[in-house]
Amino acid sequence: QRRLSAALGRAIRRFLSPAQAPDRRVGHAQAATADETRALMPFVRFPNWHFCSRCRVLWKVPWNTPKNDSRLRCSSDIRLKKGTAKTCSELPDWKKPFLIPVRFAVACPSGHIMEFPWEEWAHLNKTKCGAGSGKLFLAATGAVGLAGVEVKCSQCQARRTLIGAFGPDPFRRIWSDLCPGHRPWLGPDATQRDCTEIPVTVQRGASNTYFAE
């Protein structure tokens, strides 16, 4: 609050909850979907990478996907391990698991925040096969710490744990120009190209994810 007050040049006395969205039936706003009577507050979805807690597959959903969209349910037709259980795609729609946002992102001291590069990370020591959303798994290895989290490609079997992901410069081999400069709160194409900061991995719920230095 002190930092925000300093940036605005005036003291902030209190925070208020957002007002209720106007009723679209009286013409004040457009509803996000045709079957809702009230407009929803606009938002940007971040991170876009989600995973299924049932089958562990990674999906990348569009930045503007509304919360009730069917794309937020898993429709994977592949398995991480062999078995006879139904895949998520074979389940009735109402039983398909909701996708969960991944808990890792990438940020730099200037306030840019990026998706964790799951595809590139999995294929860092192997030629990238082109597999992406719906073909990667976020698996548990049974080891302790970051060694227990592994991203695996179902197409070419490339795999890599998250050991080193929280190092001082973990993405030098992925982003040669240092920080990609993404600003997802402004939309998918809002990129600042001249940032020379070194991006690092952060956890989604950590305070340094939301406050730049």
Tab-separated table of N, CA, C and O in Angstrom, residues 85-173:
chain	number	residue	atom	x	y	z
A	85	ALA	N	-7.649	-47.935	-17.206
A	85	ALA	CA	-8.604	-46.872	-16.852
A	85	ALA	C	-8.899	-45.999	-18.068
A	85	ALA	O	-8.079	-45.868	-18.983
A	86	LYS	N	-10.056	-45.416	-18.071
A	86	LYS	CA	-10.436	-44.530	-19.170
A	86	LYS	C	-9.549	-43.296	-19.199
A	86	LYS	O	-9.130	-42.802	-18.156
A	87	THR	N	-9.264	-42.811	-20.396
A	87	THR	CA	-8.579	-41.523	-20.514
A	87	THR	C	-9.583	-40.419	-20.224
A	87	THR	O	-10.801	-40.649	-20.213
A	88	CYS	N	-9.087	-39.229	-19.997
A	88	CYS	CA	-9.998	-38.112	-19.683
A	88	CYS	C	-10.971	-37.841	-20.829
A	88	CYS	O	-12.113	-37.445	-20.603
A	89	SER	N	-10.537	-38.069	-22.065
A	89	SER	CA	-11.405	-37.823	-23.215
A	89	SER	C	-12.574	-38.797	-23.269
A	89	SER	O	-13.598	-38.516	-23.889
A	90	GLU	N	-12.419	-39.953	-22.621
A	90	GLU	CA	-13.463	-40.973	-22.636
A	90	GLU	C	-14.498	-40.778	-21.528
A	90	GLU	O	-15.509	-41.470	-21.492
A	91	LEU	N	-14.240	-39.865	-20.635
A	91	LEU	CA	-15.171	-39.606	-19.539
A	91	LEU	C	-16.340	-38.753	-20.014
A	91	LEU	O	-16.205	-37.981	-20.968
A	92	PRO	N	-17.490	-38.850	-19.359
A	92	PRO	CA	-18.587	-37.920	-19.670
A	92	PRO	C	-18.135	-36.482	-19.406
A	92	PRO	O	-17.267	-36.244	-18.563
A	93	ASP	N	-18.721	-35.536	-20.090
A	93	ASP	CA	-18.289	-34.141	-19.965
A	93	ASP	C	-18.294	-33.671	-18.522
A	93	ASP	O	-17.388	-32.965	-18.077
A	94	TRP	N	-19.307	-34.072	-17.766
A	94	TRP	CA	-19.425	-33.585	-16.393
A	94	TRP	C	-18.395	-34.210	-15.460
A	94	TRP	O	-18.147	-33.710	-14.369
A	95	LYS	N	-17.738	-35.292	-15.904
A	95	LYS	CA	-16.724	-35.948	-15.093
A	95	LYS	C	-15.293	-35.555	-15.482
A	95	LYS	O	-14.344	-35.897	-14.778
A	96	LYS	N	-15.157	-34.880	-16.585
A	96	LYS	CA	-13.819	-34.486	-17.022
A	96	LYS	C	-13.231	-33.493	-16.020
A	96	LYS	O	-13.882	-32.510	-15.653
A	97	PRO	N	-11.996	-33.726	-15.565
A	97	PRO	CA	-11.417	-32.865	-14.519
A	97	PRO	C	-11.179	-31.440	-15.005
A	97	PRO	O	-10.839	-31.213	-16.176
A	98	PHE	N	-11.364	-30.490	-14.090
A	98	PHE	CA	-11.005	-29.108	-14.389
A	98	PHE	C	-9.488	-28.980	-14.389
A	98	PHE	O	-8.793	-29.584	-13.565
A	99	LEU	N	-8.967	-28.203	-15.303
A	99	LEU	CA	-7.535	-27.963	-15.364
A	99	LEU	C	-7.120	-26.972	-14.286
A	99	LEU	O	-7.876	-26.073	-13.922
A	100	ILE	N	-5.902	-27.133	-13.799
A	100	ILE	CA	-5.372	-26.304	-12.722
A	100	ILE	C	-4.192	-25.492	-13.254
A	100	ILE	O	-3.322	-26.046	-13.927
A	101	PRO	N	-4.123	-24.185	-12.977
A	101	PRO	CA	-2.962	-23.406	-13.427
A	101	PRO	C	-1.669	-23.967	-12.832
A	101	PRO	O	-1.621	-24.339	-11.658
A	102	VAL	N	-0.625	-24.039	-13.648
A	102	VAL	CA	0.666	-24.501	-13.130
A	102	VAL	C	1.166	-23.503	-12.094
A	102	VAL	O	0.814	-22.323	-12.131
A	103	ARG	N	2.003	-23.974	-11.178
A	103	ARG	CA	2.423	-23.104	-10.076
A	103	ARG	C	3.752	-22.417	-10.322
A	103	ARG	O	4.257	-21.740	-9.444
A	104	PHE	N	4.315	-22.563	-11.526
A	104	PHE	CA	5.585	-21.920	-11.826
A	104	PHE	C	5.416	-20.925	-12.970
A	104	PHE	O	4.686	-21.170	-13.930
A	105	ALA	N	6.080	-19.786	-12.839
A	105	ALA	CA	6.128	-18.784	-13.890
A	105	ALA	C	7.548	-18.230	-13.925
A	105	ALA	O	8.422	-18.659	-13.166
A	106	VAL	N	7.783	-17.282	-14.814
A	106	VAL	CA	9.110	-16.670	-14.958
A	106	VAL	C	8.937	-15.156	-14.898
A	106	VAL	O	8.019	-14.606	-15.512
A	107	ALA	N	9.798	-14.483	-14.141
A	107	ALA	CA	9.694	-13.029	-14.001
A	107	ALA	C	11.081	-12.405	-13.971
A	107	ALA	O	12.081	-13.082	-13.700
A	108	CYS	N	11.132	-11.108	-14.249
A	108	CYS	CA	12.398	-10.381	-14.177
A	108	CYS	C	12.241	-9.196	-13.223
A	108	CYS	O	11.116	-8.806	-12.889
A	109	PRO	N	13.338	-8.586	-12.758
A	109	PRO	CA	13.257	-7.470	-11.803
A	109	PRO	C	12.509	-6.244	-12.317
A	109	PRO	O	12.066	-5.413	-11.527
A	110	SER	N	12.334	-6.125	-13.648
A	110	SER	CA	11.619	-4.974	-14.207
A	110	SER	C	10.111	-5.164	-14.224
A	110	SER	O	9.381	-4.262	-14.650
A	111	GLY	N	9.648	-6.322	-13.783
A	111	GLY	CA	8.213	-6.537	-13.701
A	111	GLY	C	7.608	-7.332	-14.833
A	111	GLY	O	6.396	-7.544	-14.854
A	112	HIS	N	8.422	-7.781	-15.791
A	112	HIS	CA	7.892	-8.638	-16.848
A	112	HIS	C	7.653	-10.036	-16.295
A	112	HIS	O	8.394	-10.508	-15.427
A	113	ILE	N	6.633	-10.683	-16.808
A	113	ILE	CA	6.314	-12.025	-16.334
A	113	ILE	C	5.945	-12.901	-17.527
A	113	ILE	O	5.210	-12.473	-18.418
A	114	MET	N	6.529	-14.098	-17.549
A	114	MET	CA	6.376	-14.990	-18.682
A	114	MET	C	5.892	-16.363	-18.242
A	114	MET	O	6.010	-16.726	-17.079
A	115	GLU	N	5.369	-17.109	-19.206
A	115	GLU	CA	5.067	-18.512	-18.973
A	115	GLU	C	6.375	-19.280	-18.766
A	115	GLU	O	7.394	-18.968	-19.394
A	116	PHE	N	6.348	-20.263	-17.898
A	116	PHE	CA	7.503	-21.151	-17.815
A	116	PHE	C	7.588	-21.894	-19.153
A	116	PHE	O	6.590	-22.416	-19.643
A	117	PRO	N	8.792	-21.958	-19.770
A	117	PRO	CA	8.919	-22.565	-21.109
A	117	PRO	C	8.939	-24.101	-21.052
A	117	PRO	O	9.980	-24.732	-21.237
A	118	TRP	N	7.791	-24.695	-20.811
A	118	TRP	CA	7.719	-26.145	-20.603
A	118	TRP	C	8.226	-26.935	-21.804
A	118	TRP	O	8.953	-27.927	-21.632
A	119	GLU	N	7.842	-26.538	-23.003
A	119	GLU	CA	8.264	-27.278	-24.193
A	119	GLU	C	9.780	-27.240	-24.355
A	119	GLU	O	10.424	-28.270	-24.573
A	120	GLU	N	10.343	-26.033	-24.256
A	120	GLU	CA	11.786	-25.881	-24.429
A	120	GLU	C	12.565	-26.557	-23.306
A	120	GLU	O	13.628	-27.127	-23.537
A	121	TRP	N	12.020	-26.477	-22.084
A	121	TRP	CA	12.718	-27.073	-20.940
A	121	TRP	C	12.796	-28.593	-21.093
A	121	TRP	O	13.836	-29.197	-20.844
A	122	ALA	N	11.703	-29.202	-21.506
A	122	ALA	CA	11.689	-30.660	-21.674
A	122	ALA	C	12.653	-31.117	-22.751
A	122	ALA	O	13.263	-32.192	-22.650
A	123	HIS	N	12.823	-30.303	-23.798
A	123	HIS	CA	13.655	-30.688	-24.936
A	123	HIS	C	15.020	-30.004	-24.932
A	123	HIS	O	15.691	-29.960	-25.956
A	124	LEU	N	15.441	-29.481	-23.789
A	124	LEU	CA	16.679	-28.709	-23.750
A	124	LEU	C	17.890	-29.532	-24.171
A	124	LEU	O	18.810	-29.016	-24.796
A	125	ASN	N	17.897	-30.792	-23.833
A	125	ASN	CA	19.029	-31.658	-24.173
A	125	ASN	C	18.698	-32.626	-25.296
A	125	ASN	O	19.382	-33.634	-25.486
A	126	LYS	N	17.634	-32.311	-26.036
A	126	LYS	CA	17.207	-33.171	-27.129
A	126	LYS	C	16.519	-32.306	-28.175
A	126	LYS	O	15.917	-31.286	-27.851
A	127	THR	N	16.582	-32.707	-29.438
A	127	THR	CA	15.949	-31.927	-30.490
A	127	THR	C	14.450	-31.823	-30.245
A	127	THR	O	13.776	-32.825	-29.982
A	128	LYS	N	13.936	-30.607	-30.328
A	128	LYS	CA	12.513	-30.383	-30.083
A	128	LYS	C	11.690	-31.059	-31.166
A	128	LYS	O	11.930	-30.871	-32.366
A	129	CYS	N	10.714	-31.859	-30.760
A	129	CYS	CA	9.948	-32.662	-31.714
A	129	CYS	C	8.681	-31.974	-32.203
A	129	CYS	O	7.990	-32.482	-33.073
A	130	GLY	N	8.351	-30.833	-31.619
A	130	GLY	CA	7.153	-30.112	-32.030
A	130	GLY	C	5.951	-30.378	-31.163
A	130	GLY	O	4.905	-29.743	-31.317
A	131	ALA	N	6.074	-31.316	-30.231
A	131	ALA	CA	4.951	-31.593	-29.323
A	131	ALA	C	4.789	-30.446	-28.334
A	131	ALA	O	5.763	-29.869	-27.870
A	132	GLY	N	3.562	-30.122	-28.023
A	132	GLY	CA	3.311	-29.024	-27.093
A	132	GLY	C	2.102	-29.302	-26.250
A	132	GLY	O	2.026	-30.322	-25.557
A	133	SER	N	1.134	-28.400	-26.284
A	133	SER	CA	-0.064	-28.512	-25.468
A	133	SER	C	-0.766	-29.844	-25.704
A	133	SER	O	-1.021	-30.238	-26.841
A	134	GLY	N	-1.050	-30.557	-24.624
A	134	GLY	CA	-1.725	-31.836	-24.713
A	134	GLY	C	-0.810	-33.011	-24.942
A	134	GLY	O	-1.266	-34.163	-24.936
A	135	LYS	N	0.492	-32.757	-25.113
A	135	LYS	CA	1.463	-33.827	-25.359
A	135	LYS	C	2.549	-33.883	-24.291
A	135	LYS	O	3.388	-34.777	-24.315
A	136	LEU	N	2.533	-32.920	-23.373
A	136	LEU	CA	3.515	-32.889	-22.296
A	136	LEU	C	2.853	-33.299	-20.986
A	136	LEU	O	1.668	-33.020	-20.773
A	137	PHE	N	3.626	-33.936	-20.126
A	137	PHE	CA	3.121	-34.330	-18.818
A	137	PHE	C	3.954	-33.688	-17.719
A	137	PHE	O	5.179	-33.551	-17.858
A	138	LEU	N	3.305	-33.295	-16.652
A	138	LEU	CA	3.980	-32.806	-15.451
A	138	LEU	C	3.887	-33.920	-14.426
A	138	LEU	O	2.874	-34.092	-13.762
A	139	ALA	N	4.953	-34.691	-14.334
A	139	ALA	CA	4.917	-35.923	-13.563
A	139	ALA	C	5.690	-35.802	-12.261
A	139	ALA	O	6.559	-34.938	-12.112
A	140	ALA	N	5.386	-36.692	-11.333
A	140	ALA	CA	6.112	-36.791	-10.070
A	140	ALA	C	7.047	-37.994	-10.147
A	140	ALA	O	6.637	-39.080	-10.561
A	141	THR	N	8.298	-37.799	-9.765
A	141	THR	CA	9.280	-38.880	-9.838
A	141	THR	C	9.434	-39.626	-8.523
A	141	THR	O	10.017	-40.698	-8.492
A	142	GLY	N	8.944	-39.047	-7.440
A	142	GLY	CA	9.118	-39.651	-6.134
A	142	GLY	C	10.336	-39.145	-5.398
A	142	GLY	O	10.530	-39.446	-4.219
A	143	ALA	N	11.175	-38.351	-6.063
A	143	ALA	CA	12.356	-37.777	-5.429
A	143	ALA	C	11.964	-36.556	-4.605
A	143	ALA	O	10.825	-36.073	-4.663
A	144	VAL	N	12.933	-36.031	-3.878
A	144	VAL	CA	12.689	-34.883	-3.000
A	144	VAL	C	12.932	-33.581	-3.757
A	144	VAL	O	13.836	-33.494	-4.588
A	145	GLY	N	12.152	-32.553	-3.432
A	145	GLY	CA	12.363	-31.218	-3.993
A	145	GLY	C	12.094	-31.154	-5.486
A	145	GLY	O	11.227	-31.854	-6.016
A	146	LEU	N	12.857	-30.308	-6.171
A	146	LEU	CA	12.643	-30.101	-7.604
A	146	LEU	C	12.962	-31.340	-8.424
A	146	LEU	O	12.491	-31.482	-9.555
A	147	ALA	N	13.761	-32.239	-7.867
A	147	ALA	CA	14.043	-33.497	-8.560
A	147	ALA	C	12.798	-34.366	-8.658
A	147	ALA	O	12.730	-35.291	-9.471
A	148	GLY	N	11.805	-34.062	-7.842
A	148	GLY	CA	10.565	-34.822	-7.845
A	148	GLY	C	9.540	-34.319	-8.830
A	148	GLY	O	8.454	-34.900	-8.954
A	149	VAL	N	9.834	-33.235	-9.544
A	149	VAL	CA	8.926	-32.681	-10.550
A	149	VAL	C	9.583	-32.809	-11.913
A	149	VAL	O	10.682	-32.297	-12.129
A	150	GLU	N	8.930	-33.470	-12.832
A	150	GLU	CA	9.513	-33.740	-14.143
A	150	GLU	C	8.520	-33.406	-15.246
A	150	GLU	O	7.336	-33.731	-15.151
A	151	VAL	N	8.995	-32.751	-16.280
A	151	VAL	CA	8.174	-32.524	-17.463
A	151	VAL	C	8.629	-33.510	-18.529
A	151	VAL	O	9.824	-33.652	-18.795
A	152	LYS	N	7.672	-34.217	-19.109
A	152	LYS	CA	7.977	-35.315	-20.025
A	152	LYS	C	7.170	-35.168	-21.297
A	152	LYS	O	5.981	-34.836	-21.260
A	153	CYS	N	7.801	-35.413	-22.439
A	153	CYS	CA	7.133	-35.362	-23.741
A	153	CYS	C	6.646	-36.767	-24.102
A	153	CYS	O	7.433	-37.713	-24.137
A	154	SER	N	5.365	-36.913	-24.363
A	154	SER	CA	4.812	-38.219	-24.701
A	154	SER	C	5.129	-38.628	-26.133
A	154	SER	O	4.998	-39.793	-26.492
A	155	GLN	N	5.556	-37.675	-26.938
A	155	GLN	CA	5.800	-37.954	-28.351
A	155	GLN	C	7.204	-38.482	-28.608
A	155	GLN	O	7.393	-39.451	-29.337
A	156	CYS	N	8.213	-37.838	-28.015
A	156	CYS	CA	9.600	-38.255	-28.260
A	156	CYS	C	10.294	-38.785	-27.011
A	156	CYS	O	11.464	-39.134	-27.044
A	157	GLN	N	9.567	-38.790	-25.876
A	157	GLN	CA	10.065	-39.307	-24.599
A	157	GLN	C	11.156	-38.438	-23.961
A	157	GLN	O	11.830	-38.870	-23.032
A	158	ALA	N	11.349	-37.219	-24.467
A	158	ALA	CA	12.283	-36.291	-23.809
A	158	ALA	C	11.737	-35.966	-22.432
A	158	ALA	O	10.523	-35.853	-22.239
A	159	ARG	N	12.625	-35.813	-21.461
A	159	ARG	CA	12.186	-35.517	-20.105
A	159	ARG	C	13.261	-34.728	-19.376
A	159	ARG	O	14.443	-34.834	-19.669
A	160	ARG	N	12.827	-33.952	-18.417
A	160	ARG	CA	13.782	-33.200	-17.597
A	160	ARG	C	13.103	-32.777	-16.309
A	160	ARG	O	11.960	-32.307	-16.327
A	161	THR	N	13.792	-32.933	-15.207
A	161	THR	CA	13.260	-32.455	-13.936
A	161	THR	C	13.458	-30.947	-13.841
A	161	THR	O	14.108	-30.329	-14.696
A	162	LEU	N	12.930	-30.361	-12.782
A	162	LEU	CA	13.060	-28.920	-12.605
A	162	LEU	C	14.314	-28.538	-11.818
A	162	LEU	O	14.447	-27.394	-11.386
A	163	ILE	N	15.251	-29.459	-11.669
A	163	ILE	CA	16.530	-29.123	-11.046
A	163	ILE	C	17.213	-28.047	-11.887
A	163	ILE	O	17.339	-28.174	-13.106
A	164	GLY	N	17.627	-26.977	-11.254
A	164	GLY	CA	18.263	-25.866	-11.959
A	164	GLY	C	17.302	-24.776	-12.384
A	164	GLY	O	17.729	-23.695	-12.792
A	165	ALA	N	15.993	-25.032	-12.298
A	165	ALA	CA	15.015	-24.042	-12.757
A	165	ALA	C	15.005	-22.786	-11.903
A	165	ALA	O	14.612	-21.708	-12.366
A	166	PHE	N	15.432	-22.899	-10.639
A	166	PHE	CA	15.457	-21.743	-9.748
A	166	PHE	C	16.868	-21.189	-9.584
A	166	PHE	O	17.148	-20.464	-8.633
A	167	GLY	N	17.751	-21.501	-10.512
A	167	GLY	CA	19.114	-20.987	-10.470
A	167	GLY	C	19.183	-19.515	-10.851
A	167	GLY	O	18.170	-18.891	-11.197
A	168	PRO	N	20.394	-18.928	-10.844
A	168	PRO	CA	20.541	-17.493	-11.120
A	168	PRO	C	20.281	-17.107	-12.575
A	168	PRO	O	19.895	-15.978	-12.849
A	169	ASP	N	20.479	-18.002	-13.516
A	169	ASP	CA	20.244	-17.695	-14.928
A	169	ASP	C	19.828	-18.981	-15.648
A	169	ASP	O	20.545	-19.513	-16.491
A	170	PRO	N	18.636	-19.498	-15.339
A	170	PRO	CA	18.271	-20.832	-15.805
A	170	PRO	C	17.862	-20.934	-17.271
A	170	PRO	O	17.787	-22.030	-17.817
A	171	PHE	N	17.614	-19.784	-17.938
A	171	PHE	CA	17.044	-19.842	-19.287
A	171	PHE	C	17.976	-19.300	-20.369
A	171	PHE	O	17.531	-18.960	-21.456
A	172	ARG	N	19.257	-19.213	-20.067
A	172	ARG	CA	20.206	-18.665	-21.040
A	172	ARG	C	20.210	-19.465	-22.342
A	172	ARG	O	20.346	-18.903	-23.432
A	173	ARG	N	20.050	-20.766	-22.249
A	173	ARG	CA	20.051	-21.608	-23.444
A	173	ARG	C	18.710	-21.575	-24.176
A	173	ARG	O	18.603	-22.061	-25.303
